[in-house]
Amino acid sequence: MEFLDFQHDPAAEKLVAEVYAAPPMAYIHSFGCQQNVSDGERIKGVLCDIGYGLCDRPEDADLILYNTCAVREHAEQRVFGNVGALKALKEKKPGLIIGLCGCMANQQHIVDKLRKSYPYVDLVFGVDGIDTLPQLLSQKLEGKKRILLAPAQRPVIVEHIPVRRESDFRAWLPIMYGCDNFCTYCIVPYVRGREKSRRPADILAEFKGLVAAGYKEITLLGQNVNSYGKGLEEGMDFSDLLHLLCTVPGDYRVRFMTSHPKDASRKLIDTIAAEPHLCKHLHLPVQSGSDRLLAAMNRHYNVEQYLALIDYARQRVPGITFSSDIIVGFPGETEEDFAATLALVKTVGYMQLFTFIYSKREGTKAALLPDPTPRKEKTDRMQRLLDTQDAIAIEKTAELVGKTVRVLVEGYGREEGTLSGRLDNNLTVEFLADESKIGSYAEIELTGARATVLLGQCKEA
Ligand code: SF4
């Protein structure tokens, strides 16, 4: 793995200043996961570094970049819908530059479709190309007609890319990129490439910078954070990295996502137990409660192993809560398989569940499997899963009433004059307090619940 340092491009900055009378505006929209949102913050940073401003309406932009997601069919259709809507804008504003990047843009059939059917799209580059954006834009501003790069995986990590964060108290901090797991339904390994971990010293430096800047919550990101460190000469694994980061003094909490159960170890659980800065919550995507389907998904664990990890975590970390991802309707899923999934959901008792109906992704192994289950059957199962989980979540939320908890005040509540805060376990509570508390921690007594939203009273004035 090669590690490079981002270089400011004075020539690109000069060219932008020459081409535009006033600083040009960029509209960046990221679809999909937190990793994409984090990439979007780096795209904004790189653009501001060469003189662009940022706007929040496409109509006001000189450059529109869609940072795309490929995880489900629906996500891609949404992007094409949005790009289609830009045709009229481009006709009105011929100098407008329209581009796509991110996971969807890192697939050859998508690049070909954009080349053929969207002639007004000027720029296409992959997930690994953020640091090259100044050079790509320079080529465009110097007159190159279209720049549609072929998908590529670079065995490179570029450090010190400028970042324009969305929040000044919650931060995304990527620790690694890519995935080597090849779950049979998942497109990620094909579009984000092989796992590559940032060096611990670079992560620690960025982490220290965030704490010093007053960030209250830092979420470590990776497709599978539990395989952090593979291939690094430092020989540190994810738990070691967590211990290292938690040596930084300050008033902050740390979250991380996503953990693959096959690599989630007792060492990780012991680390969560030992480090006060670590939220006592674990997002552990199980995907199915059927061993037959877990094997067909290439998940490399079975239900017994998964539940053993949950049990160990409950023993070691009092009050720990869990969330998960579940796919309904994987090709060949039987009523028996689905019943096993419902049973697992009842056994674990998740605080939150992110549920998806299987979406066929061209290029994945599962796309080749026969899928006889009618869509109607899948949506019925999804509804039964949601009903089961809602009942569990409402019960678990109600159990918290009467407790006093520390929350990060994130913004306004739904009721006039109320604010909303997030607990360690990712639940939110609404309470009366002055807006000056946004971005800080507060002690809240939980006085009630409305389904899975808690109601509370702020203990401080
Ligand atoms: S672990 Fe599996 S589901 Fe997650 S990104 Fe990797 S291949 Fe996809």
Tab-separated table of C-alpha atoms and ligand atoms in Angstrom:
chain	number	residue	atom	x	y	z
A	1	MET	CA	0.000	0.000	0.000
A	2	GLU	CA	1.284	3.440	-0.912
A	3	PHE	CA	0.609	6.436	1.312
A	4	LEU	CA	0.608	9.857	-0.313
A	5	ASP	CA	0.035	13.375	0.959
A	6	PHE	CA	-2.597	15.528	-0.710
A	7	GLN	CA	-0.967	18.390	-2.607
A	8	HIS	CA	-2.658	21.765	-3.025
A	9	ASP	CA	-2.878	22.534	-6.766
A	10	PRO	CA	-2.041	26.244	-7.271
A	11	ALA	CA	-2.373	25.910	-11.069
A	12	ALA	CA	-5.943	24.645	-10.717
A	13	GLU	CA	-6.741	27.431	-8.253
A	14	LYS	CA	-5.306	30.012	-10.660
A	15	LEU	CA	-7.292	28.546	-13.574
A	16	VAL	CA	-10.553	28.633	-11.596
A	17	ALA	CA	-9.908	32.307	-10.712
A	18	GLU	CA	-9.221	33.078	-14.387
A	19	VAL	CA	-12.285	31.271	-15.759
A	20	TYR	CA	-14.817	32.586	-13.236
A	21	ALA	CA	-15.242	36.296	-12.476
A	22	ALA	CA	-16.553	35.413	-9.013
A	23	PRO	CA	-15.830	32.233	-7.009
A	24	PRO	CA	-17.793	29.442	-8.735
A	25	MET	CA	-20.385	27.527	-6.727
A	26	ALA	CA	-20.383	23.774	-6.258
A	27	TYR	CA	-23.442	21.676	-5.357
A	28	ILE	CA	-22.422	18.288	-3.912
A	29	HIS	CA	-25.034	15.684	-3.078
A	30	SER	CA	-24.014	12.382	-1.478
A	31	PHE	CA	-26.302	9.369	-1.652
A	32	GLY	CA	-26.052	6.268	0.523
A	33	CYS	CA	-23.928	5.374	3.540
A	34	GLN	CA	-21.855	7.313	6.053
A	35	GLN	CA	-18.679	6.462	4.131
A	36	ASN	CA	-20.153	8.274	1.126
A	37	VAL	CA	-21.176	11.219	3.303
A	38	SER	CA	-17.617	11.347	4.615
A	39	ASP	CA	-16.262	11.206	1.048
A	40	GLY	CA	-18.643	14.063	0.219
A	41	GLU	CA	-17.061	16.176	2.974
A	42	ARG	CA	-13.624	15.553	1.396
A	43	ILE	CA	-14.919	16.411	-2.085
A	44	LYS	CA	-16.171	19.737	-0.675
A	45	GLY	CA	-12.810	20.303	1.019
A	46	VAL	CA	-10.882	19.705	-2.213
A	47	LEU	CA	-13.141	22.066	-4.179
A	48	CYS	CA	-12.898	24.856	-1.606
A	49	ASP	CA	-9.127	24.368	-1.683
A	50	ILE	CA	-9.086	25.549	-5.340
A	51	GLY	CA	-11.515	28.443	-4.876
A	52	TYR	CA	-15.008	27.001	-5.165
A	53	GLY	CA	-17.813	28.057	-2.856
A	54	LEU	CA	-20.563	25.666	-1.804
A	55	CYS	CA	-24.288	26.081	-2.462
A	56	ASP	CA	-27.261	23.982	-1.460
A	57	ARG	CA	-29.348	24.304	-4.628
A	58	PRO	CA	-28.387	22.853	-8.056
A	59	GLU	CA	-29.845	25.952	-9.710
A	60	ASP	CA	-27.193	28.131	-8.071
A	61	ALA	CA	-24.260	25.912	-9.064
A	62	ASP	CA	-21.470	26.105	-11.643
A	63	LEU	CA	-20.522	22.543	-10.780
A	64	ILE	CA	-22.927	19.770	-9.752
A	65	LEU	CA	-21.459	16.527	-8.409
A	66	TYR	CA	-23.539	13.531	-7.434
A	67	ASN	CA	-21.598	11.269	-5.092
A	68	THR	CA	-23.437	8.074	-5.845
A	69	CYS	CA	-24.431	4.811	-4.135
A	70	ALA	CA	-24.730	1.398	-5.789
A	71	VAL	CA	-25.858	-0.730	-2.849
A	72	ARG	CA	-29.417	-1.225	-4.168
A	73	GLU	CA	-31.211	-0.951	-7.518
A	74	HIS	CA	-33.431	1.774	-6.088
A	75	ALA	CA	-30.407	3.928	-5.201
A	76	GLU	CA	-29.194	3.839	-8.810
A	77	GLN	CA	-32.629	4.640	-10.220
A	78	ARG	CA	-32.793	7.655	-7.921
A	79	VAL	CA	-29.468	8.926	-9.233
A	80	PHE	CA	-30.501	8.514	-12.876
A	81	GLY	CA	-33.731	10.319	-12.053
A	82	ASN	CA	-31.771	13.225	-10.560
A	83	VAL	CA	-29.310	13.345	-13.463
A	84	GLY	CA	-32.198	13.293	-15.937
A	85	ALA	CA	-33.658	16.345	-14.219
A	86	LEU	CA	-30.434	18.305	-14.888
A	87	LYS	CA	-30.812	18.238	-18.683
A	88	ALA	CA	-32.990	21.359	-18.733
A	89	LEU	CA	-30.641	23.184	-16.358
A	90	LYS	CA	-27.658	22.417	-18.593
A	91	GLU	CA	-29.554	23.751	-21.630
A	92	LYS	CA	-30.172	26.991	-19.713
A	93	LYS	CA	-26.567	27.120	-18.397
A	94	PRO	CA	-24.198	25.533	-20.999
A	95	GLY	CA	-21.119	26.297	-18.866
A	96	LEU	CA	-22.476	24.202	-16.032
A	97	ILE	CA	-20.270	21.184	-15.239
A	98	ILE	CA	-22.162	18.014	-14.272
A	99	GLY	CA	-20.375	15.061	-12.725
A	100	LEU	CA	-20.875	11.719	-11.020
A	101	CYS	CA	-18.528	9.956	-8.638
A	102	GLY	CA	-18.809	7.371	-5.889
A	103	CYS	CA	-19.742	3.684	-6.015
A	104	MET	CA	-22.185	3.746	-8.903
A	105	ALA	CA	-19.641	5.584	-11.086
A	106	ASN	CA	-17.095	2.839	-10.414
A	107	GLN	CA	-18.933	0.340	-12.625
A	108	GLN	CA	-18.140	0.048	-16.355
A	109	HIS	CA	-21.769	-0.538	-17.418
A	110	ILE	CA	-22.751	2.696	-15.664
A	111	VAL	CA	-19.938	4.671	-17.304
A	112	ASP	CA	-21.035	3.278	-20.677
A	113	LYS	CA	-24.688	4.202	-20.009
A	114	LEU	CA	-23.693	7.768	-19.037
A	115	ARG	CA	-21.484	8.078	-22.114
A	116	LYS	CA	-24.302	6.946	-24.427
A	117	SER	CA	-27.516	8.219	-22.836
A	118	TYR	CA	-26.456	11.307	-20.835
A	119	PRO	CA	-24.340	13.412	-23.237
A	120	TYR	CA	-24.596	16.417	-20.896
A	121	VAL	CA	-22.691	14.637	-18.123
A	122	ASP	CA	-19.135	16.004	-18.307
A	123	LEU	CA	-17.256	14.184	-15.584
A	124	VAL	CA	-17.273	10.644	-14.150
A	125	PHE	CA	-14.688	9.334	-11.714
A	126	GLY	CA	-14.544	6.572	-9.087
A	127	VAL	CA	-14.417	6.426	-5.292
A	128	ASP	CA	-10.622	6.563	-5.284
A	129	GLY	CA	-10.366	9.734	-7.346
A	130	ILE	CA	-11.307	12.507	-4.887
A	131	ASP	CA	-7.746	13.858	-4.598
A	132	THR	CA	-7.472	14.055	-8.412
A	133	LEU	CA	-10.545	16.312	-8.757
A	134	PRO	CA	-8.509	19.559	-9.181
A	135	GLN	CA	-6.642	18.041	-12.131
A	136	LEU	CA	-9.854	16.653	-13.677
A	137	LEU	CA	-11.576	20.028	-13.388
A	138	SER	CA	-8.524	21.771	-14.856
A	139	GLN	CA	-8.745	19.536	-17.931
A	140	LYS	CA	-12.453	20.384	-18.222
A	141	LEU	CA	-11.915	24.129	-17.781
A	142	GLU	CA	-9.095	24.024	-20.368
A	143	GLY	CA	-11.626	22.770	-22.876
A	144	LYS	CA	-11.683	18.984	-22.702
A	145	LYS	CA	-15.215	17.926	-23.793
A	146	ARG	CA	-15.969	15.013	-21.422
A	147	ILE	CA	-13.889	13.108	-18.854
A	148	LEU	CA	-15.458	9.717	-18.220
A	149	LEU	CA	-12.883	7.647	-16.344
A	150	ALA	CA	-12.969	3.867	-16.422
A	151	PRO	CA	-13.490	2.227	-13.011
A	152	ALA	CA	-10.215	1.868	-11.137
A	153	GLN	CA	-8.899	0.637	-7.792
A	154	ARG	CA	-5.809	2.483	-6.563
A	155	PRO	CA	-3.585	0.715	-3.967
A	156	VAL	CA	-3.029	4.163	-2.519
A	157	ILE	CA	-4.249	6.083	0.529
A	158	VAL	CA	-4.044	9.869	0.232
A	159	GLU	CA	-3.745	11.626	3.571
A	160	HIS	CA	-4.482	15.215	4.567
A	161	ILE	CA	-7.243	15.731	2.021
A	162	PRO	CA	-9.014	18.978	3.044
A	163	VAL	CA	-12.403	18.307	4.671
A	164	ARG	CA	-15.551	20.446	4.894
A	165	ARG	CA	-17.541	18.755	7.660
A	166	GLU	CA	-21.314	19.051	7.855
A	167	SER	CA	-21.328	19.342	11.652
A	168	ASP	CA	-19.043	21.083	14.148
A	169	PHE	CA	-19.717	18.607	16.935
A	170	ARG	CA	-20.242	15.203	15.240
A	171	ALA	CA	-17.559	13.914	12.887
A	172	TRP	CA	-17.075	10.993	10.507
A	173	LEU	CA	-13.555	9.587	10.571
A	174	PRO	CA	-12.780	6.892	7.988
A	175	ILE	CA	-10.144	4.423	9.228
A	176	MET	CA	-10.160	2.091	6.233
A	177	TYR	CA	-11.653	1.652	2.776
A	178	GLY	CA	-12.891	-1.267	0.695
A	179	CYS	CA	-13.944	-4.789	1.634
A	180	ASP	CA	-12.564	-8.303	1.083
A	181	ASN	CA	-15.627	-10.243	2.255
A	182	PHE	CA	-17.599	-10.699	-0.976
A	183	CYS	CA	-20.953	-11.393	0.638
A	184	THR	CA	-22.827	-12.861	-2.294
A	185	TYR	CA	-25.506	-10.119	-2.430
A	186	CYS	CA	-23.139	-7.163	-2.084
A	187	ILE	CA	-21.666	-4.891	-4.760
A	188	VAL	CA	-19.334	-3.010	-2.376
A	189	PRO	CA	-16.170	-5.109	-2.871
A	190	TYR	CA	-16.510	-4.597	-6.648
A	191	VAL	CA	-16.920	-0.815	-6.455
A	192	ARG	CA	-14.845	0.101	-3.395
A	193	GLY	CA	-12.058	-2.428	-3.979
A	194	ARG	CA	-9.823	-4.296	-1.566
A	195	GLU	CA	-9.455	-3.391	2.076
A	196	LYS	CA	-6.844	-0.740	2.815
A	197	SER	CA	-6.265	0.665	6.291
A	198	ARG	CA	-5.019	4.145	7.138
A	199	ARG	CA	-1.945	4.248	9.375
A	200	PRO	CA	-2.687	4.550	13.112
A	201	ALA	CA	-0.563	7.706	13.392
A	202	ASP	CA	-2.583	9.451	10.645
A	203	ILE	CA	-5.887	8.443	12.255
A	204	LEU	CA	-4.648	9.540	15.691
A	205	ALA	CA	-3.557	12.921	14.317
A	206	GLU	CA	-6.960	13.546	12.719
A	207	PHE	CA	-8.701	12.312	15.887
A	208	LYS	CA	-6.658	14.636	18.117
A	209	GLY	CA	-7.473	17.520	15.774
A	210	LEU	CA	-11.194	16.803	16.085
A	211	VAL	CA	-11.105	16.594	19.886
A	212	ALA	CA	-9.060	19.802	20.068
A	213	ALA	CA	-11.639	21.477	17.803
A	214	GLY	CA	-14.367	20.577	20.282
A	215	TYR	CA	-15.996	17.623	18.513
A	216	LYS	CA	-18.204	15.710	20.941
A	217	GLU	CA	-18.839	12.546	18.950
A	218	ILE	CA	-16.499	10.838	16.490
A	219	THR	CA	-17.689	7.891	14.414
A	220	LEU	CA	-14.981	5.645	12.992
A	221	LEU	CA	-15.902	4.366	9.537
A	222	GLY	CA	-15.074	1.294	7.501
A	223	GLN	CA	-17.016	-1.286	5.536
A	224	ASN	CA	-15.706	-3.772	8.093
A	225	VAL	CA	-13.811	-1.961	10.858
A	226	ASN	CA	-13.017	-5.278	12.557
A	227	SER	CA	-10.472	-6.133	9.883
A	228	TYR	CA	-8.669	-2.842	10.403
A	229	GLY	CA	-4.903	-3.010	10.270
A	230	LYS	CA	-4.431	-5.901	7.864
A	231	GLY	CA	-1.287	-5.301	5.832
A	232	LEU	CA	-0.006	-2.477	8.048
A	233	GLU	CA	3.522	-2.786	9.428
A	234	GLU	CA	2.357	-1.416	12.782
A	235	GLY	CA	0.650	-4.755	13.497
A	236	MET	CA	-2.280	-3.048	15.238
A	237	ASP	CA	-5.809	-4.420	15.045
A	238	PHE	CA	-9.068	-2.519	15.566
A	239	SER	CA	-9.142	-2.983	19.351
A	240	ASP	CA	-5.579	-1.689	19.608
A	241	LEU	CA	-6.551	1.347	17.559
A	242	LEU	CA	-9.546	2.018	19.832
A	243	HIS	CA	-7.323	1.896	22.910
A	244	LEU	CA	-4.854	4.264	21.231
A	245	LEU	CA	-7.537	6.812	20.315
A	246	CYS	CA	-9.116	6.670	23.757
A	247	THR	CA	-5.839	7.833	25.318
A	248	VAL	CA	-6.615	11.309	23.937
A	249	PRO	CA	-7.901	13.418	26.842
A	250	GLY	CA	-11.212	15.223	26.368
A	251	ASP	CA	-15.001	15.072	26.710
A	252	TYR	CA	-16.098	13.026	23.685
A	253	ARG	CA	-17.622	9.689	22.774
A	254	VAL	CA	-16.644	7.278	20.035
A	255	ARG	CA	-18.864	5.173	17.792
A	256	PHE	CA	-17.818	2.885	14.960
A	257	MET	CA	-19.417	1.177	11.980
A	258	THR	CA	-19.667	-1.319	10.471
A	259	SER	CA	-18.660	-4.491	12.318
A	260	HIS	CA	-18.716	-7.816	10.505
A	261	PRO	CA	-19.731	-10.522	13.023
A	262	LYS	CA	-17.156	-12.972	11.653
A	263	ASP	CA	-14.342	-10.621	12.738
A	264	ALA	CA	-15.942	-9.186	15.875
A	265	SER	CA	-13.858	-10.676	18.687
A	266	ARG	CA	-14.079	-11.004	22.460
A	267	LYS	CA	-11.086	-8.642	22.458
A	268	LEU	CA	-13.303	-6.004	20.855
A	269	ILE	CA	-16.010	-6.544	23.463
A	270	ASP	CA	-13.430	-6.316	26.253
A	271	THR	CA	-12.244	-3.033	24.717
A	272	ILE	CA	-15.782	-1.611	24.689
A	273	ALA	CA	-16.081	-2.667	28.350
A	274	ALA	CA	-12.749	-1.067	29.307
A	275	GLU	CA	-12.914	2.295	27.489
A	276	PRO	CA	-15.385	4.875	28.893
A	277	HIS	CA	-15.243	6.936	25.685
A	278	LEU	CA	-16.690	4.053	23.652
A	279	CYS	CA	-20.474	4.029	23.285
A	280	LYS	CA	-22.020	0.955	24.865
A	281	HIS	CA	-23.781	0.101	21.662
A	282	LEU	CA	-22.800	-2.333	18.917
A	283	HIS	CA	-24.109	-2.318	15.353
A	284	LEU	CA	-23.700	-5.968	14.313
A	285	PRO	CA	-25.367	-6.743	10.941
A	286	VAL	CA	-26.659	-10.338	11.038
A	287	GLN	CA	-28.597	-10.243	7.709
A	288	SER	CA	-30.509	-13.492	8.426
A	289	GLY	CA	-31.373	-15.910	11.245
A	290	SER	CA	-31.077	-18.937	8.971
A	291	ASP	CA	-27.743	-20.793	8.852
A	292	ARG	CA	-28.635	-22.049	5.376
A	293	LEU	CA	-29.006	-18.477	4.102
A	294	LEU	CA	-25.944	-17.208	5.998
A	295	ALA	CA	-23.902	-19.806	4.131
A	296	ALA	CA	-25.519	-18.807	0.801
A	297	MET	CA	-24.688	-15.183	1.628
A	298	ASN	CA	-21.030	-16.156	2.311
A	299	ARG	CA	-21.203	-14.547	5.775
A	300	HIS	CA	-18.789	-16.965	7.513
A	301	TYR	CA	-20.654	-17.284	10.788
A	302	ASN	CA	-23.725	-19.129	11.983
A	303	VAL	CA	-26.515	-18.168	14.379
A	304	GLU	CA	-24.945	-19.988	17.327
A	305	GLN	CA	-21.677	-18.088	16.948
A	306	TYR	CA	-23.524	-14.798	16.521
A	307	LEU	CA	-25.624	-15.326	19.647
A	308	ALA	CA	-22.553	-16.396	21.629
A	309	LEU	CA	-20.983	-13.034	20.821
A	310	ILE	CA	-24.136	-11.179	21.861
A	311	ASP	CA	-24.221	-13.131	25.148
A	312	TYR	CA	-20.555	-12.411	25.845
A	313	ALA	CA	-21.128	-8.717	25.192
A	314	ARG	CA	-24.108	-8.674	27.576
A	315	GLN	CA	-21.981	-10.303	30.289
A	316	ARG	CA	-18.988	-7.985	29.804
A	317	VAL	CA	-20.758	-4.660	29.101
A	318	PRO	CA	-23.778	-4.049	31.370
A	319	GLY	CA	-26.574	-2.246	29.549
A	320	ILE	CA	-24.991	-2.699	26.092
A	321	THR	CA	-27.504	-2.401	23.266
A	322	PHE	CA	-27.467	-3.699	19.708
A	323	SER	CA	-28.638	-2.774	16.266
A	324	SER	CA	-28.432	-4.776	13.076
A	325	ASP	CA	-29.172	-5.090	9.354
A	326	ILE	CA	-31.497	-7.760	7.939
A	327	ILE	CA	-32.179	-8.728	4.338
A	328	VAL	CA	-35.631	-10.145	3.622
A	329	GLY	CA	-36.251	-12.187	0.491
A	330	PHE	CA	-32.715	-13.355	-0.302
A	331	PRO	CA	-32.999	-15.731	-3.317
A	332	GLY	CA	-34.489	-19.032	-2.195
A	333	GLU	CA	-35.563	-17.777	1.263
A	334	THR	CA	-38.249	-20.157	2.561
A	335	GLU	CA	-40.920	-19.492	5.175
A	336	GLU	CA	-38.785	-21.627	7.504
A	337	ASP	CA	-35.712	-19.437	6.899
A	338	PHE	CA	-37.764	-16.344	7.573
A	339	ALA	CA	-39.204	-17.820	10.762
A	340	ALA	CA	-35.617	-18.369	11.943
A	341	THR	CA	-34.896	-14.691	11.302
A	342	LEU	CA	-37.923	-13.613	13.324
A	343	ALA	CA	-36.845	-15.939	16.136
A	344	LEU	CA	-33.345	-14.438	16.191
A	345	VAL	CA	-34.738	-10.902	16.292
A	346	LYS	CA	-36.856	-11.841	19.314
A	347	THR	CA	-33.885	-13.566	20.993
A	348	VAL	CA	-31.461	-10.659	20.625
A	349	GLY	CA	-33.933	-7.810	21.208
A	350	TYR	CA	-32.400	-5.075	19.042
A	351	MET	CA	-32.757	-1.405	19.844
A	352	GLN	CA	-32.859	-0.636	16.095
A	353	LEU	CA	-33.081	-2.766	13.006
A	354	PHE	CA	-32.262	-1.631	9.449
A	355	THR	CA	-34.281	-3.817	7.129
A	356	PHE	CA	-34.041	-4.264	3.373
A	357	ILE	CA	-35.774	-6.371	0.756
A	358	TYR	CA	-33.117	-8.171	-1.267
A	359	SER	CA	-32.013	-6.095	-4.293
A	360	LYS	CA	-30.364	-7.973	-7.160
A	361	ARG	CA	-26.957	-6.410	-8.010
A	362	GLU	CA	-25.486	-7.242	-11.406
A	363	GLY	CA	-22.036	-8.727	-11.012
A	364	THR	CA	-22.677	-10.342	-7.605
A	365	LYS	CA	-22.881	-14.117	-7.093
A	366	ALA	CA	-26.406	-13.951	-5.669
A	367	ALA	CA	-27.603	-12.314	-8.892
A	368	LEU	CA	-27.128	-15.693	-10.570
A	369	LEU	CA	-29.319	-17.554	-8.061
A	370	PRO	CA	-32.922	-18.519	-8.884
A	371	ASP	CA	-35.335	-16.308	-6.946
A	372	PRO	CA	-38.808	-17.876	-7.060
A	373	THR	CA	-40.307	-15.983	-4.083
A	374	PRO	CA	-42.973	-13.526	-5.339
A	375	ARG	CA	-42.443	-9.843	-4.492
A	376	LYS	CA	-45.754	-9.825	-2.593
A	377	GLU	CA	-44.473	-12.614	-0.342
A	378	LYS	CA	-41.309	-10.604	0.342
A	379	THR	CA	-43.198	-7.425	1.232
A	380	ASP	CA	-45.496	-9.411	3.549
A	381	ARG	CA	-42.483	-10.859	5.301
A	382	MET	CA	-40.955	-7.393	5.573
A	383	GLN	CA	-44.137	-6.125	7.251
A	384	ARG	CA	-44.123	-9.031	9.733
A	385	LEU	CA	-40.476	-8.293	10.546
A	386	LEU	CA	-41.214	-4.591	11.058
A	387	ASP	CA	-44.198	-5.363	13.293
A	388	THR	CA	-42.082	-7.745	15.371
A	389	GLN	CA	-39.231	-5.252	15.707
A	390	ASP	CA	-41.502	-2.270	16.449
A	391	ALA	CA	-43.042	-4.113	19.382
A	392	ILE	CA	-39.589	-4.984	20.757
A	393	ALA	CA	-38.223	-1.467	20.291
A	394	ILE	CA	-41.239	0.168	21.937
A	395	GLU	CA	-40.951	-2.177	24.911
A	396	LYS	CA	-37.186	-1.578	25.248
A	397	THR	CA	-37.675	2.179	24.966
A	398	ALA	CA	-40.336	2.141	27.695
A	399	GLU	CA	-37.950	0.245	29.994
A	400	LEU	CA	-35.651	3.308	29.998
A	401	VAL	CA	-38.265	5.690	31.429
A	402	GLY	CA	-37.244	6.916	34.883
A	403	LYS	CA	-33.530	6.721	34.158
A	404	THR	CA	-31.228	9.766	33.917
A	405	VAL	CA	-28.925	9.614	30.912
A	406	ARG	CA	-26.206	11.699	29.279
A	407	VAL	CA	-27.126	12.731	25.734
A	408	LEU	CA	-25.479	14.690	22.944
A	409	VAL	CA	-27.816	17.542	22.059
A	410	GLU	CA	-28.018	17.409	18.289
A	411	GLY	CA	-30.726	19.888	17.269
A	412	TYR	CA	-34.376	20.838	17.540
A	413	GLY	CA	-37.174	18.518	18.592
A	414	ARG	CA	-40.553	18.213	16.875
A	415	GLU	CA	-42.442	20.221	19.490
A	416	GLU	CA	-41.992	23.988	19.652
A	417	GLY	CA	-39.189	24.924	22.053
A	418	THR	CA	-37.870	21.392	22.404
A	419	LEU	CA	-34.437	20.050	21.548
A	420	SER	CA	-33.436	16.542	20.486
A	421	GLY	CA	-30.553	14.582	21.943
A	422	ARG	CA	-29.028	11.171	21.234
A	423	LEU	CA	-28.256	8.561	23.857
A	424	ASP	CA	-25.320	6.130	23.704
A	425	ASN	CA	-27.720	3.523	22.292
A	426	ASN	CA	-28.699	5.797	19.390
A	427	LEU	CA	-32.197	6.425	20.696
A	428	THR	CA	-33.296	10.048	20.703
A	429	VAL	CA	-34.983	12.035	23.482
A	430	GLU	CA	-36.873	15.329	23.211
A	431	PHE	CA	-36.863	17.856	26.022
A	432	LEU	CA	-37.274	21.538	26.774
A	433	ALA	CA	-33.990	23.470	26.898
A	434	ASP	CA	-32.261	26.486	25.476
A	435	GLU	CA	-30.844	26.094	21.951
A	436	SER	CA	-27.412	27.103	23.260
A	437	LYS	CA	-27.120	23.471	24.394
A	438	ILE	CA	-26.942	22.183	20.804
A	439	GLY	CA	-23.580	20.537	20.264
A	440	SER	CA	-22.982	19.800	23.955
A	441	TYR	CA	-23.809	17.020	26.408
A	442	ALA	CA	-26.737	17.251	28.801
A	443	GLU	CA	-28.095	15.155	31.675
A	444	ILE	CA	-31.690	14.210	30.865
A	445	GLU	CA	-34.192	12.500	33.126
A	446	LEU	CA	-36.355	10.236	30.931
A	447	THR	CA	-39.976	10.945	31.812
A	448	GLY	CA	-41.886	9.161	29.046
A	449	ALA	CA	-41.862	7.667	25.569
A	450	ARG	CA	-43.791	8.072	22.356
A	451	ALA	CA	-43.177	4.764	20.575
A	452	THR	CA	-39.370	4.727	20.143
A	453	VAL	CA	-38.804	8.425	20.867
A	454	LEU	CA	-38.131	9.246	24.491
A	455	LEU	CA	-39.377	12.342	26.326
A	456	GLY	CA	-37.312	13.918	29.045
A	457	GLN	CA	-36.452	16.744	31.361
A	458	CYS	CA	-33.124	18.524	31.278
A	459	LYS	CA	-31.426	18.391	34.658
A	460	GLU	CA	-29.334	21.516	34.000
A	461	ALA	CA	-30.816	25.028	33.694
B	1	SF4	S1	-18.986	-7.072	4.658
B	1	SF4	FE1	-20.278	-7.966	3.091
B	1	SF4	S2	-22.099	-6.644	3.125
B	1	SF4	FE2	-20.487	-5.510	4.138
B	1	SF4	S3	-19.541	-4.266	2.555
B	1	SF4	FE3	-18.369	-6.169	2.701
B	1	SF4	S4	-19.240	-7.517	1.162
B	1	SF4	FE4	-20.709	-5.870	1.542
